Amino acid sequence: MDKRVKKFKDGLQISYYEFSKDIVCVEVYQHGKNMGQFCSDVSYFEEWDETDLLQLTETHIKQVKNAKTPDNKNRKKIDQYEIEYYNHFDDMFCVNVYKDDTQIGAFCSDRYSFEEWMEEGALLSVIESQIQ
């Protein structure tokens, strides 16, 4: 899947692309401002219609705008990066990526994908793809 763009009302726009054969990532923009992204299993993504995508986009933006710094952050060293990950809401994990004590990126993912990346040691390639 190439990167595809979908525009919604009120200046909302998404770009989505196949991260791997099992994962689709969705970049969210509001009035041209990058509001981060979320990733999900391809099988879930394929079931979403335009209404579902709009609702997920609006929910993502609300969560980003209302996010508090969570108290339950976990830290882990992965190669040259240090990550801080936390449960953002229900089934969503967010990851802050640091290198030499400087934050260089952040992304969110559904719980299932995040746990799978952690178990399979695939998180390093996810991190590298997100910060480039």
mmCIF file of N, CA, C and O in Angstrom, residues 7-107:
data_model
loop_
_atom_site.group_PDB
_atom_site.id
_atom_site.type_symbol
_atom_site.label_atom_id
_atom_site.label_comp_id
_atom_site.label_asym_id
_atom_site.label_seq_id
_atom_site.Cartn_x
_atom_site.Cartn_y
_atom_site.Cartn_z
ATOM 1 N N LYS A 7 -9.013 13.406 2.989
ATOM 2 C CA LYS A 7 -9.389 14.663 3.628
ATOM 3 C C LYS A 7 -10.804 14.557 4.173
ATOM 4 O O LYS A 7 -11.684 13.989 3.534
ATOM 5 N N PHE A 8 -10.979 15.135 5.364
ATOM 6 C CA PHE A 8 -12.279 15.171 6.008
ATOM 7 C C PHE A 8 -12.678 16.628 6.208
ATOM 8 O O PHE A 8 -11.956 17.545 5.848
ATOM 9 N N LYS A 9 -13.797 16.835 6.875
ATOM 10 C CA LYS A 9 -14.294 18.177 7.183
ATOM 11 C C LYS A 9 -13.390 18.856 8.216
ATOM 12 O O LYS A 9 -12.576 18.213 8.876
ATOM 13 N N ASP A 10 -13.551 20.155 8.379
ATOM 14 C CA ASP A 10 -12.896 20.947 9.425
ATOM 15 C C ASP A 10 -11.368 20.851 9.413
ATOM 16 O O ASP A 10 -10.731 20.864 10.468
ATOM 17 N N GLY A 11 -10.789 20.726 8.237
ATOM 18 C CA GLY A 11 -9.332 20.723 8.135
ATOM 19 C C GLY A 11 -8.659 19.447 8.606
ATOM 20 O O GLY A 11 -7.447 19.431 8.831
ATOM 21 N N LEU A 12 -9.413 18.386 8.769
ATOM 22 C CA LEU A 12 -8.833 17.110 9.179
ATOM 23 C C LEU A 12 -8.377 16.348 7.951
ATOM 24 O O LEU A 12 -9.068 16.301 6.933
ATOM 25 N N GLN A 13 -7.211 15.732 8.085
ATOM 26 C CA GLN A 13 -6.651 14.959 6.987
ATOM 27 C C GLN A 13 -5.825 13.828 7.573
ATOM 28 O O GLN A 13 -5.194 13.983 8.621
ATOM 29 N N ILE A 14 -5.845 12.683 6.896
ATOM 30 C CA ILE A 14 -4.988 11.580 7.294
ATOM 31 C C ILE A 14 -4.166 11.115 6.102
ATOM 32 O O ILE A 14 -4.578 11.281 4.951
ATOM 33 N N SER A 15 -3.017 10.576 6.397
ATOM 34 C CA SER A 15 -2.206 9.867 5.412
ATOM 35 C C SER A 15 -1.976 8.492 6.005
ATOM 36 O O SER A 15 -1.552 8.385 7.155
ATOM 37 N N TYR A 16 -2.261 7.468 5.262
ATOM 38 C CA TYR A 16 -2.053 6.131 5.802
ATOM 39 C C TYR A 16 -1.189 5.308 4.851
ATOM 40 O O TYR A 16 -1.163 5.529 3.646
ATOM 41 N N TYR A 17 -0.451 4.387 5.444
ATOM 42 C CA TYR A 17 0.476 3.574 4.679
ATOM 43 C C TYR A 17 0.693 2.243 5.387
ATOM 44 O O TYR A 17 0.480 2.114 6.584
ATOM 45 N N GLU A 18 1.106 1.268 4.614
ATOM 46 C CA GLU A 18 1.392 -0.043 5.155
ATOM 47 C C GLU A 18 2.787 -0.009 5.755
ATOM 48 O O GLU A 18 3.774 0.148 5.050
ATOM 49 N N PHE A 19 2.858 -0.146 7.073
ATOM 50 C CA PHE A 19 4.139 -0.171 7.756
ATOM 51 C C PHE A 19 4.834 -1.508 7.517
ATOM 52 O O PHE A 19 6.029 -1.582 7.292
ATOM 53 N N SER A 20 4.057 -2.568 7.579
ATOM 54 C CA SER A 20 4.535 -3.916 7.284
ATOM 55 C C SER A 20 3.336 -4.682 6.733
ATOM 56 O O SER A 20 2.257 -4.125 6.596
ATOM 57 N N LYS A 21 3.523 -5.955 6.463
ATOM 58 C CA LYS A 21 2.388 -6.715 5.912
ATOM 59 C C LYS A 21 1.242 -6.850 6.909
ATOM 60 O O LYS A 21 0.112 -7.105 6.527
ATOM 61 N N ASP A 22 1.530 -6.611 8.200
ATOM 62 C CA ASP A 22 0.505 -6.762 9.231
ATOM 63 C C ASP A 22 0.044 -5.458 9.863
ATOM 64 O O ASP A 22 -0.936 -5.443 10.599
ATOM 65 N N ILE A 23 0.745 -4.354 9.620
ATOM 66 C CA ILE A 23 0.489 -3.101 10.330
ATOM 67 C C ILE A 23 0.263 -1.954 9.346
ATOM 68 O O ILE A 23 1.025 -1.780 8.397
ATOM 69 N N VAL A 24 -0.776 -1.155 9.603
ATOM 70 C CA VAL A 24 -1.038 0.079 8.855
ATOM 71 C C VAL A 24 -0.895 1.240 9.837
ATOM 72 O O VAL A 24 -1.394 1.171 10.960
ATOM 73 N N CYS A 25 -0.191 2.288 9.430
ATOM 74 C CA CYS A 25 -0.041 3.477 10.262
ATOM 75 C C CYS A 25 -0.806 4.637 9.634
ATOM 76 O O CYS A 25 -0.844 4.781 8.410
ATOM 77 N N VAL A 26 -1.407 5.456 10.499
ATOM 78 C CA VAL A 26 -2.233 6.577 10.068
ATOM 79 C C VAL A 26 -1.663 7.856 10.677
ATOM 80 O O VAL A 26 -1.601 7.992 11.895
ATOM 81 N N GLU A 27 -1.207 8.772 9.819
ATOM 82 C CA GLU A 27 -0.717 10.078 10.265
ATOM 83 C C GLU A 27 -1.903 11.035 10.267
ATOM 84 O O GLU A 27 -2.653 11.086 9.301
ATOM 85 N N VAL A 28 -2.052 11.793 11.347
ATOM 86 C CA VAL A 28 -3.211 12.668 11.513
ATOM 87 C C VAL A 28 -2.765 14.127 11.445
ATOM 88 O O VAL A 28 -1.798 14.515 12.098
ATOM 89 N N TYR A 29 -3.498 14.921 10.658
ATOM 90 C CA TYR A 29 -3.214 16.350 10.521
ATOM 91 C C TYR A 29 -4.498 17.135 10.777
ATOM 92 O O TYR A 29 -5.574 16.725 10.350
ATOM 93 N N GLN A 30 -4.356 18.262 11.452
ATOM 94 C CA GLN A 30 -5.479 19.175 11.654
ATOM 95 C C GLN A 30 -5.031 20.555 11.205
ATOM 96 O O GLN A 30 -4.069 21.101 11.759
ATOM 97 N N HIS A 31 -5.674 21.087 10.199
ATOM 98 C CA HIS A 31 -5.318 22.377 9.596
ATOM 99 C C HIS A 31 -3.827 22.415 9.253
ATOM 100 O O HIS A 31 -3.135 23.398 9.515
ATOM 101 N N GLY A 32 -3.321 21.306 8.697
ATOM 102 C CA GLY A 32 -1.937 21.221 8.270
ATOM 103 C C GLY A 32 -0.943 20.902 9.375
ATOM 104 O O GLY A 32 0.229 20.674 9.103
ATOM 105 N N LYS A 33 -1.391 20.895 10.630
ATOM 106 C CA LYS A 33 -0.487 20.611 11.754
ATOM 107 C C LYS A 33 -0.480 19.110 12.035
ATOM 108 O O LYS A 33 -1.527 18.492 12.184
ATOM 109 N N ASN A 34 0.717 18.540 12.121
ATOM 110 C CA ASN A 34 0.859 17.125 12.420
ATOM 111 C C ASN A 34 0.436 16.868 13.859
ATOM 112 O O ASN A 34 0.983 17.445 14.790
ATOM 113 N N MET A 35 -0.539 16.001 14.033
ATOM 114 C CA MET A 35 -1.067 15.668 15.362
ATOM 115 C C MET A 35 -0.630 14.273 15.794
ATOM 116 O O MET A 35 -1.250 13.659 16.654
ATOM 117 N N GLY A 36 0.434 13.769 15.187
ATOM 118 C CA GLY A 36 0.927 12.443 15.549
ATOM 119 C C GLY A 36 0.284 11.370 14.696
ATOM 120 O O GLY A 36 -0.359 11.647 13.692
ATOM 121 N N GLN A 37 0.488 10.154 15.104
ATOM 122 C CA GLN A 37 -0.053 9.047 14.332
ATOM 123 C C GLN A 37 -0.397 7.877 15.230
ATOM 124 O O GLN A 37 -0.006 7.833 16.387
ATOM 125 N N PHE A 38 -1.163 6.955 14.665
ATOM 126 C CA PHE A 38 -1.454 5.712 15.350
ATOM 127 C C PHE A 38 -1.352 4.586 14.338
ATOM 128 O O PHE A 38 -1.451 4.798 13.137
ATOM 129 N N CYS A 39 -1.086 3.397 14.837
ATOM 130 C CA CYS A 39 -0.937 2.234 13.970
ATOM 131 C C CYS A 39 -1.901 1.153 14.434
ATOM 132 O O CYS A 39 -2.290 1.114 15.603
ATOM 133 N N SER A 40 -2.260 0.280 13.508
ATOM 134 C CA SER A 40 -3.187 -0.787 13.846
ATOM 135 C C SER A 40 -2.934 -1.992 12.952
ATOM 136 O O SER A 40 -2.276 -1.889 11.911
ATOM 137 N N ASP A 41 -3.492 -3.087 13.354
ATOM 138 C CA ASP A 41 -3.433 -4.315 12.580
ATOM 139 C C ASP A 41 -4.169 -4.099 11.251
ATOM 140 O O ASP A 41 -5.224 -3.469 11.214
ATOM 141 N N VAL A 42 -3.617 -4.622 10.167
ATOM 142 C CA VAL A 42 -4.211 -4.463 8.832
ATOM 143 C C VAL A 42 -5.652 -4.984 8.800
ATOM 144 O O VAL A 42 -6.525 -4.347 8.202
ATOM 145 N N SER A 43 -5.907 -6.096 9.473
ATOM 146 C CA SER A 43 -7.261 -6.670 9.425
ATOM 147 C C SER A 43 -8.291 -5.722 10.038
ATOM 148 O O SER A 43 -9.418 -5.630 9.544
ATOM 149 N N TYR A 44 -7.928 -5.000 11.103
ATOM 150 C CA TYR A 44 -8.843 -4.009 11.677
ATOM 151 C C TYR A 44 -9.024 -2.845 10.700
ATOM 152 O O TYR A 44 -10.133 -2.391 10.452
ATOM 153 N N PHE A 45 -7.906 -2.356 10.164
ATOM 154 C CA PHE A 45 -7.939 -1.209 9.257
ATOM 155 C C PHE A 45 -8.844 -1.488 8.053
ATOM 156 O O PHE A 45 -9.611 -0.613 7.641
ATOM 157 N N GLU A 46 -8.757 -2.668 7.507
ATOM 158 C CA GLU A 46 -9.554 -3.012 6.327
ATOM 159 C C GLU A 46 -11.054 -3.021 6.618
ATOM 160 O O GLU A 46 -11.858 -2.868 5.705
ATOM 161 N N GLU A 47 -11.430 -3.196 7.877
ATOM 162 C CA GLU A 47 -12.845 -3.200 8.248
ATOM 163 C C GLU A 47 -13.417 -1.795 8.433
ATOM 164 O O GLU A 47 -14.622 -1.610 8.434
ATOM 165 N N TRP A 48 -12.542 -0.800 8.610
ATOM 166 C CA TRP A 48 -13.008 0.556 8.872
ATOM 167 C C TRP A 48 -13.512 1.217 7.598
ATOM 168 O O TRP A 48 -12.850 1.205 6.568
ATOM 169 N N ASP A 49 -14.679 1.850 7.686
ATOM 170 C CA ASP A 49 -15.175 2.641 6.558
ATOM 171 C C ASP A 49 -14.808 4.109 6.824
ATOM 172 O O ASP A 49 -14.132 4.426 7.801
ATOM 173 N N GLU A 50 -15.272 5.004 5.965
ATOM 174 C CA GLU A 50 -14.927 6.421 6.092
ATOM 175 C C GLU A 50 -15.403 7.004 7.429
ATOM 176 O O GLU A 50 -14.702 7.793 8.057
ATOM 177 N N THR A 51 -16.584 6.611 7.870
ATOM 178 C CA THR A 51 -17.115 7.089 9.149
ATOM 179 C C THR A 51 -16.232 6.633 10.308
ATOM 180 O O THR A 51 -15.932 7.408 11.218
ATOM 181 N N ASP A 52 -15.804 5.375 10.265
ATOM 182 C CA ASP A 52 -14.911 4.852 11.310
ATOM 183 C C ASP A 52 -13.592 5.616 11.327
ATOM 184 O O ASP A 52 -13.089 5.985 12.393
ATOM 185 N N LEU A 53 -13.021 5.851 10.156
ATOM 186 C CA LEU A 53 -11.747 6.580 10.072
ATOM 187 C C LEU A 53 -11.881 8.000 10.615
ATOM 188 O O LEU A 53 -11.002 8.478 11.334
ATOM 189 N N LEU A 54 -12.984 8.668 10.289
ATOM 190 C CA LEU A 54 -13.203 10.017 10.794
ATOM 191 C C LEU A 54 -13.326 9.994 12.317
ATOM 192 O O LEU A 54 -12.710 10.807 13.012
ATOM 193 N N GLN A 55 -14.099 9.054 12.833
ATOM 194 C CA GLN A 55 -14.272 8.955 14.282
ATOM 195 C C GLN A 55 -12.940 8.658 14.982
ATOM 196 O O GLN A 55 -12.611 9.273 15.999
ATOM 197 N N LEU A 56 -12.138 7.754 14.439
ATOM 198 C CA LEU A 56 -10.827 7.436 15.025
ATOM 199 C C LEU A 56 -9.898 8.645 14.964
ATOM 200 O O LEU A 56 -9.146 8.915 15.911
ATOM 201 N N THR A 57 -9.960 9.383 13.861
ATOM 202 C CA THR A 57 -9.144 10.586 13.708
ATOM 203 C C THR A 57 -9.536 11.635 14.743
ATOM 204 O O THR A 57 -8.676 12.224 15.407
ATOM 205 N N GLU A 58 -10.827 11.872 14.894
ATOM 206 C CA GLU A 58 -11.296 12.862 15.870
ATOM 207 C C GLU A 58 -10.948 12.429 17.299
ATOM 208 O O GLU A 58 -10.531 13.246 18.123
ATOM 209 N N THR A 59 -11.093 11.150 17.590
ATOM 210 C CA THR A 59 -10.745 10.631 18.919
ATOM 211 C C THR A 59 -9.249 10.791 19.175
ATOM 212 O O THR A 59 -8.837 11.205 20.266
ATOM 213 N N HIS A 60 -8.439 10.502 18.169
ATOM 214 C CA HIS A 60 -6.990 10.652 18.311
ATOM 215 C C HIS A 60 -6.631 12.104 18.635
ATOM 216 O O HIS A 60 -5.847 12.367 19.546
ATOM 217 N N ILE A 61 -7.213 13.038 17.910
ATOM 218 C CA ILE A 61 -6.930 14.462 18.138
ATOM 219 C C ILE A 61 -7.364 14.871 19.546
ATOM 220 O O ILE A 61 -6.617 15.564 20.249
ATOM 221 N N LYS A 62 -8.542 14.456 19.975
ATOM 222 C CA LYS A 62 -8.999 14.779 21.330
ATOM 223 C C LYS A 62 -8.041 14.212 22.373
ATOM 224 O O LYS A 62 -7.707 14.894 23.348
ATOM 225 N N GLN A 63 -7.615 12.990 22.170
ATOM 226 C CA GLN A 63 -6.700 12.368 23.134
ATOM 227 C C GLN A 63 -5.361 13.105 23.173
ATOM 228 O O GLN A 63 -4.787 13.304 24.241
ATOM 229 N N VAL A 64 -4.865 13.506 22.015
ATOM 230 C CA VAL A 64 -3.592 14.234 21.963
ATOM 231 C C VAL A 64 -3.730 15.581 22.673
ATOM 232 O O VAL A 64 -2.885 15.962 23.477
ATOM 233 N N LYS A 65 -4.812 16.295 22.400
ATOM 234 C CA LYS A 65 -5.013 17.613 23.011
ATOM 235 C C LYS A 65 -5.265 17.530 24.514
ATOM 236 O O LYS A 65 -4.886 18.433 25.255
ATOM 237 N N ASN A 66 -5.916 16.471 24.960
ATOM 238 C CA ASN A 66 -6.258 16.340 26.375
ATOM 239 C C ASN A 66 -5.278 15.486 27.169
ATOM 240 O O ASN A 66 -5.484 15.265 28.355
ATOM 241 N N ALA A 67 -4.245 15.013 26.503
ATOM 242 C CA ALA A 67 -3.314 14.100 27.173
ATOM 243 C C ALA A 67 -2.599 14.802 28.315
ATOM 244 O O ALA A 67 -2.116 15.921 28.185
ATOM 245 N N LYS A 68 -2.595 14.131 29.428
ATOM 246 C CA LYS A 68 -1.809 14.592 30.566
ATOM 247 C C LYS A 68 -0.550 13.751 30.584
ATOM 248 O O LYS A 68 -0.519 12.652 30.034
ATOM 249 N N THR A 69 0.452 14.230 31.245
ATOM 250 C CA THR A 69 1.637 13.416 31.398
ATOM 251 C C THR A 69 1.291 12.281 32.342
ATOM 252 O O THR A 69 0.983 12.513 33.506
ATOM 253 N N PRO A 70 1.307 11.072 31.865
ATOM 254 C CA PRO A 70 0.894 9.963 32.704
ATOM 255 C C PRO A 70 1.920 9.659 33.796
ATOM 256 O O PRO A 70 3.109 9.870 33.619
ATOM 257 N N ASP A 71 1.422 9.152 34.909
ATOM 258 C CA ASP A 71 2.293 8.793 36.017
ATOM 259 C C ASP A 71 2.865 7.392 35.855
ATOM 260 O O ASP A 71 3.835 7.050 36.514
ATOM 261 N N ASN A 72 2.260 6.601 35.003
ATOM 262 C CA ASN A 72 2.652 5.202 34.894
ATOM 263 C C ASN A 72 3.565 4.931 33.698
ATOM 264 O O ASN A 72 3.379 3.977 32.974
ATOM 265 N N LYS A 73 4.563 5.744 33.501
ATOM 266 C CA LYS A 73 5.471 5.572 32.378
ATOM 267 C C LYS A 73 6.497 4.495 32.691
ATOM 268 O O LYS A 73 6.928 4.344 33.830
ATOM 269 N N ASN A 74 6.864 3.783 31.671
ATOM 270 C CA ASN A 74 7.908 2.767 31.768
ATOM 271 C C ASN A 74 9.042 3.180 30.847
ATOM 272 O O ASN A 74 8.804 3.736 29.779
ATOM 273 N N ARG A 75 10.264 2.902 31.252
ATOM 274 C CA ARG A 75 11.423 3.227 30.418
ATOM 275 C C ARG A 75 12.168 1.955 30.056
ATOM 276 O O ARG A 75 12.204 1.014 30.834
ATOM 277 N N LYS A 76 12.737 1.978 28.862
ATOM 278 C CA LYS A 76 13.484 0.824 28.385
ATOM 279 C C LYS A 76 14.541 1.294 27.395
ATOM 280 O O LYS A 76 14.288 2.191 26.595
ATOM 281 N N LYS A 77 15.704 0.696 27.454
ATOM 282 C CA LYS A 77 16.794 1.006 26.524
ATOM 283 C C LYS A 77 16.715 0.008 25.373
ATOM 284 O O LYS A 77 16.638 -1.198 25.589
ATOM 285 N N ILE A 78 16.693 0.524 24.151
ATOM 286 C CA ILE A 78 16.679 -0.311 22.956
ATOM 287 C C ILE A 78 17.727 0.229 22.005
ATOM 288 O O ILE A 78 17.556 1.316 21.440
ATOM 289 N N ASP A 79 18.817 -0.519 21.878
ATOM 290 C CA ASP A 79 19.939 -0.112 21.044
ATOM 291 C C ASP A 79 20.430 1.255 21.514
ATOM 292 O O ASP A 79 20.700 1.422 22.698
ATOM 293 N N GLN A 80 20.527 2.249 20.627
ATOM 294 C CA GLN A 80 21.013 3.572 21.033
ATOM 295 C C GLN A 80 19.884 4.485 21.516
ATOM 296 O O GLN A 80 20.107 5.642 21.826
ATOM 297 N N TYR A 81 18.665 3.967 21.605
ATOM 298 C CA TYR A 81 17.517 4.765 21.999
ATOM 299 C C TYR A 81 17.051 4.392 23.406
ATOM 300 O O TYR A 81 17.211 3.263 23.855
ATOM 301 N N GLU A 82 16.429 5.353 24.058
ATOM 302 C CA GLU A 82 15.718 5.069 25.288
ATOM 303 C C GLU A 82 14.261 5.405 24.995
ATOM 304 O O GLU A 82 13.971 6.451 24.417
ATOM 305 N N ILE A 83 13.371 4.497 25.344
ATOM 306 C CA ILE A 83 11.956 4.764 25.105
ATOM 307 C C ILE A 83 11.233 4.874 26.437
ATOM 308 O O ILE A 83 11.627 4.286 27.433
ATOM 309 N N GLU A 84 10.202 5.653 26.397
ATOM 310 C CA GLU A 84 9.297 5.820 27.518
ATOM 311 C C GLU A 84 7.929 5.474 26.951
ATOM 312 O O GLU A 84 7.481 6.097 25.988
ATOM 313 N N TYR A 85 7.292 4.459 27.488
ATOM 314 C CA TYR A 85 6.000 4.044 26.942
ATOM 315 C C TYR A 85 4.963 3.984 28.047
ATOM 316 O O TYR A 85 5.276 3.777 29.213
ATOM 317 N N TYR A 86 3.722 4.231 27.654
ATOM 318 C CA TYR A 86 2.644 4.282 28.623
ATOM 319 C C TYR A 86 1.307 4.023 27.946
ATOM 320 O O TYR A 86 1.163 4.193 26.740
ATOM 321 N N ASN A 87 0.364 3.604 28.756
ATOM 322 C CA ASN A 87 -0.995 3.351 28.295
ATOM 323 C C ASN A 87 -1.690 4.705 28.155
ATOM 324 O O ASN A 87 -1.964 5.359 29.147
ATOM 325 N N HIS A 88 -1.941 5.140 26.924
ATOM 326 C CA HIS A 88 -2.516 6.454 26.648
ATOM 327 C C HIS A 88 -4.007 6.474 26.969
ATOM 328 O O HIS A 88 -4.506 7.386 27.593
ATOM 329 N N PHE A 89 -4.726 5.505 26.499
ATOM 330 C CA PHE A 89 -6.122 5.287 26.849
ATOM 331 C C PHE A 89 -6.476 3.865 26.459
ATOM 332 O O PHE A 89 -5.791 3.257 25.648
ATOM 333 N N ASP A 90 -7.481 3.328 27.056
ATOM 334 C CA ASP A 90 -7.922 1.949 26.889
ATOM 335 C C ASP A 90 -6.897 1.036 26.206
ATOM 336 O O ASP A 90 -6.021 0.515 26.856
ATOM 337 N N ASP A 91 -7.020 0.854 24.919
ATOM 338 C CA ASP A 91 -6.151 -0.083 24.209
ATOM 339 C C ASP A 91 -5.105 0.614 23.352
ATOM 340 O O ASP A 91 -4.735 0.114 22.287
ATOM 341 N N MET A 92 -4.616 1.759 23.794
ATOM 342 C CA MET A 92 -3.627 2.516 23.021
ATOM 343 C C MET A 92 -2.391 2.773 23.878
ATOM 344 O O MET A 92 -2.494 3.219 25.008
ATOM 345 N N PHE A 93 -1.233 2.453 23.315
ATOM 346 C CA PHE A 93 0.038 2.765 23.955
ATOM 347 C C PHE A 93 0.723 3.876 23.178
ATOM 348 O O PHE A 93 0.645 3.913 21.948
ATOM 349 N N CYS A 94 1.393 4.774 23.895
ATOM 350 C CA CYS A 94 2.196 5.808 23.257
ATOM 351 C C CYS A 94 3.645 5.633 23.684
ATOM 352 O O CYS A 94 3.930 5.169 24.789
ATOM 353 N N VAL A 95 4.534 6.020 22.778
ATOM 354 C CA VAL A 95 5.959 5.834 22.989
ATOM 355 C C VAL A 95 6.675 7.148 22.708
ATOM 356 O O VAL A 95 6.484 7.752 21.648
ATOM 357 N N ASN A 96 7.468 7.616 23.660
ATOM 358 C CA ASN A 96 8.366 8.752 23.457
ATOM 359 C C ASN A 96 9.757 8.173 23.241
ATOM 360 O O ASN A 96 10.194 7.301 24.003
ATOM 361 N N VAL A 97 10.440 8.656 22.223
ATOM 362 C CA VAL A 97 11.750 8.119 21.872
ATOM 363 C C VAL A 97 12.813 9.172 22.165
ATOM 364 O O VAL A 97 12.689 10.322 21.743
ATOM 365 N N TYR A 98 13.866 8.760 22.871
ATOM 366 C CA TYR A 98 14.957 9.653 23.255
ATOM 367 C C TYR A 98 16.291 9.107 22.751
ATOM 368 O O TYR A 98 16.480 7.891 22.679
ATOM 369 N N LYS A 99 17.174 10.024 22.416
ATOM 370 C CA LYS A 99 18.548 9.668 22.085
ATOM 371 C C LYS A 99 19.426 10.724 22.743
ATOM 372 O O LYS A 99 19.200 11.924 22.532
ATOM 373 N N ASP A 100 20.370 10.295 23.537
ATOM 374 C CA ASP A 100 21.240 11.211 24.280
ATOM 375 C C ASP A 100 20.418 12.212 25.097
ATOM 376 O O ASP A 100 20.670 13.416 25.070
ATOM 377 N N ASP A 101 19.403 11.725 25.786
ATOM 378 C CA ASP A 101 18.527 12.519 26.661
ATOM 379 C C ASP A 101 17.716 13.597 25.948
ATOM 380 O O ASP A 101 17.143 14.478 26.576
ATOM 381 N N THR A 102 17.633 13.531 24.615
ATOM 382 C CA THR A 102 16.833 14.472 23.839
ATOM 383 C C THR A 102 15.710 13.706 23.152
ATOM 384 O O THR A 102 15.966 12.691 22.494
ATOM 385 N N GLN A 103 14.481 14.184 23.306
ATOM 386 C CA GLN A 103 13.364 13.502 22.649
ATOM 387 C C GLN A 103 13.465 13.745 21.149
ATOM 388 O O GLN A 103 13.546 14.877 20.687
ATOM 389 N N ILE A 104 13.428 12.634 20.395
ATOM 390 C CA ILE A 104 13.552 12.734 18.943
ATOM 391 C C ILE A 104 12.308 12.239 18.208
ATOM 392 O O ILE A 104 12.257 12.302 16.982
ATOM 393 N N GLY A 105 11.327 11.768 18.935
ATOM 394 C CA GLY A 105 10.112 11.321 18.276
ATOM 395 C C GLY A 105 9.109 10.774 19.261
ATOM 396 O O GLY A 105 9.413 10.572 20.443
ATOM 397 N N ALA A 106 7.912 10.528 18.753
ATOM 398 C CA ALA A 106 6.826 9.952 19.545
ATOM 399 C C ALA A 106 5.813 9.344 18.591
ATOM 400 O O ALA A 106 5.632 9.833 17.479
ATOM 401 N N PHE A 107 5.171 8.282 19.031
ATOM 402 C CA PHE A 107 4.115 7.666 18.243
ATOM 403 C C PHE A 107 3.227 6.849 19.162
ATOM 404 O O PHE A 107 3.591 6.565 20.303
#
